[in-house]
Tab-separated table of C-alpha atoms in Angstrom:
chain	number	residue	atom	x	y	z
A	275	UNK	CA	123.953	90.683	-12.602
A	276	UNK	CA	120.628	90.554	-11.017
A	277	UNK	CA	117.243	89.424	-12.589
A	278	UNK	CA	115.221	92.283	-14.166
A	279	UNK	CA	112.561	93.341	-11.496
A	280	UNK	CA	109.065	92.323	-12.254
A	281	UNK	CA	106.024	94.629	-12.254
A	282	UNK	CA	104.388	93.784	-9.232
A	283	UNK	CA	100.322	93.354	-9.664
A	284	UNK	CA	99.356	94.407	-6.205
A	285	UNK	CA	101.285	97.222	-3.708
A	286	UNK	CA	101.750	96.123	-0.076
A	287	UNK	CA	98.851	97.211	1.964
A	288	UNK	CA	99.591	100.532	3.634
A	289	UNK	CA	97.818	99.584	6.812
A	290	UNK	CA	100.095	96.619	7.192
A	291	UNK	CA	103.249	98.898	6.369
A	292	UNK	CA	102.076	101.381	8.895
A	293	UNK	CA	101.350	98.745	11.627
A	294	UNK	CA	104.957	97.602	11.061
A	295	UNK	CA	106.484	100.764	11.458
A	296	UNK	CA	104.731	101.706	14.623
A	297	UNK	CA	105.762	98.512	16.208
A	298	UNK	CA	109.405	98.750	15.382
A	299	UNK	CA	109.806	102.713	16.047
A	300	UNK	CA	109.078	102.560	19.666
A	301	UNK	CA	106.735	104.428	22.025
A	302	UNK	CA	107.775	107.852	21.334
A	303	UNK	CA	106.099	107.874	17.702
A	304	UNK	CA	102.395	108.173	17.862
A	305	UNK	CA	101.566	108.719	14.338
A	306	UNK	CA	103.477	108.100	10.741
A	307	UNK	CA	102.594	110.138	7.820
A	308	UNK	CA	101.009	108.599	4.466
A	309	UNK	CA	103.809	109.735	2.584
A	310	UNK	CA	106.266	108.064	5.287
A	311	UNK	CA	104.219	104.800	5.036
A	312	UNK	CA	104.279	104.965	0.953
A	313	UNK	CA	107.810	105.594	0.869
A	314	UNK	CA	108.541	102.595	3.065
A	315	UNK	CA	106.265	100.563	1.374
A	316	UNK	CA	108.249	101.247	-2.083
A	317	UNK	CA	111.121	100.332	-0.325
A	318	UNK	CA	110.083	97.063	0.988
A	319	UNK	CA	108.707	96.141	-2.552
A	320	UNK	CA	112.128	96.850	-4.243
A	321	UNK	CA	114.019	95.136	-1.259
A	322	UNK	CA	111.963	92.070	-2.042
A	323	UNK	CA	112.415	92.274	-5.634
A	324	UNK	CA	116.128	92.426	-5.137
A	325	UNK	CA	116.408	89.487	-2.652
A	326	UNK	CA	113.899	87.561	-4.853
A	327	UNK	CA	116.028	88.070	-7.849
A	328	UNK	CA	119.155	87.121	-6.403
A	329	UNK	CA	117.346	84.174	-4.912
A	330	UNK	CA	116.151	83.058	-8.348
A	331	UNK	CA	119.815	83.453	-9.458
A	332	UNK	CA	121.030	81.312	-6.653
A	333	UNK	CA	118.259	78.754	-7.717
A	334	UNK	CA	119.189	78.778	-11.262
A	335	UNK	CA	122.938	78.254	-10.241
A	336	UNK	CA	121.964	75.197	-8.450
A	337	UNK	CA	119.833	74.279	-11.472
A	338	UNK	CA	116.673	74.297	-9.518
A	339	UNK	CA	113.202	75.496	-10.804
A	340	UNK	CA	111.808	76.104	-7.323
A	341	UNK	CA	113.278	78.758	-4.882
A	342	UNK	CA	113.833	77.158	-1.527
A	343	UNK	CA	114.707	78.958	1.825
A	344	UNK	CA	118.561	78.196	1.148
A	345	UNK	CA	118.316	80.227	-2.008
A	346	UNK	CA	116.896	83.110	0.185
A	347	UNK	CA	119.626	82.642	2.847
A	348	UNK	CA	122.512	82.696	-0.028
A	349	UNK	CA	121.090	85.571	-1.755
A	350	UNK	CA	121.007	87.699	1.557
A	351	UNK	CA	124.579	86.813	2.305
A	352	UNK	CA	125.613	87.709	-1.647
A	353	UNK	CA	123.655	91.085	-1.180
A	354	UNK	CA	125.610	91.881	2.283
A	355	UNK	CA	122.837	91.364	4.628
A	356	UNK	CA	124.650	88.380	6.789
A	357	UNK	CA	122.760	88.708	9.930
A	358	UNK	CA	119.298	88.479	7.962
A	359	UNK	CA	120.630	85.404	6.201
A	360	UNK	CA	121.260	84.062	9.723
A	361	UNK	CA	117.760	84.648	10.830
A	362	UNK	CA	116.015	83.341	7.688
A	363	UNK	CA	118.177	80.188	8.248
A	364	UNK	CA	116.902	79.826	11.851
A	365	UNK	CA	113.251	80.669	10.739
A	366	UNK	CA	113.693	78.050	8.257
A	367	UNK	CA	115.024	75.058	10.432
A	368	UNK	CA	111.932	75.887	12.600
A	369	UNK	CA	109.596	75.713	9.662
A	370	UNK	CA	111.356	72.479	8.635
A	371	UNK	CA	110.952	71.260	12.281
A	372	UNK	CA	107.309	72.143	12.648
A	373	UNK	CA	106.302	70.478	9.536
A	374	UNK	CA	108.168	67.275	10.282
A	375	UNK	CA	106.170	67.181	13.611
A	376	UNK	CA	102.958	67.776	12.080
A	377	UNK	CA	100.461	64.760	12.217
A	378	UNK	CA	100.170	63.215	8.860
A	379	UNK	CA	96.771	62.817	7.251
A	380	UNK	CA	95.483	59.503	7.153
A	381	UNK	CA	95.615	58.149	3.648
A	382	UNK	CA	93.820	55.061	4.224
A	383	UNK	CA	90.388	56.556	4.764
A	384	UNK	CA	88.759	54.202	2.210
A	385	UNK	CA	90.201	50.976	3.916
A	386	UNK	CA	89.554	52.424	7.317
A	387	UNK	CA	85.767	53.390	6.729
A	388	UNK	CA	84.663	49.786	7.190
A	389	UNK	CA	81.890	50.155	4.314
A	390	UNK	CA	81.782	48.319	1.306
A	391	UNK	CA	82.621	49.737	-1.805
A	392	UNK	CA	78.711	49.578	-2.999
A	393	UNK	CA	78.011	51.195	0.088
A	394	UNK	CA	80.652	54.392	-0.791
A	395	UNK	CA	79.203	54.411	-4.179
A	396	UNK	CA	75.515	54.827	-2.549
A	397	UNK	CA	76.621	57.508	-0.087
A	398	UNK	CA	78.365	59.193	-3.230
A	399	UNK	CA	75.670	59.130	-5.162
A	400	UNK	CA	73.450	60.826	-2.632
A	401	UNK	CA	75.909	63.585	-2.063
A	402	UNK	CA	75.735	64.370	-5.661
A	403	UNK	CA	71.824	64.142	-5.748
A	404	UNK	CA	71.838	66.615	-2.598
A	405	UNK	CA	74.505	68.944	-4.217
A	406	UNK	CA	72.529	68.681	-7.724
A	407	UNK	CA	69.143	69.696	-5.828
A	408	UNK	CA	70.789	72.503	-4.001
A	409	UNK	CA	72.153	74.113	-7.141
A	410	UNK	CA	68.414	73.817	-9.206
A	411	UNK	CA	66.659	75.742	-6.289
């Protein structure tokens, strides 16, 4: 049993759908009709709702309140799309690796600034005064 689909507040942009269609249809297709683009956009929305609903069920079964990529992988496999599941699993792995290799932000900026607390407070007060004067113009 799938979760009931929710109303989407915005449609998929037809220009993006049309661009995706042209990119994947090959060089023999020069134009795609508006009706075909709209029908494809509707199919995409329904497919996204289907997969997202199943991923939600997978997350709930795992007692998670956040849907993670592995829930989408499981959802695609359950829905009969194992090749997509493999692609998503590979993409999620690449994303996780890229995130792991991303340099971390320096969280010790205060300690590394070499300014005293009084100097930092004075700088902050000056910035606030500048912002106030900009807003009062």
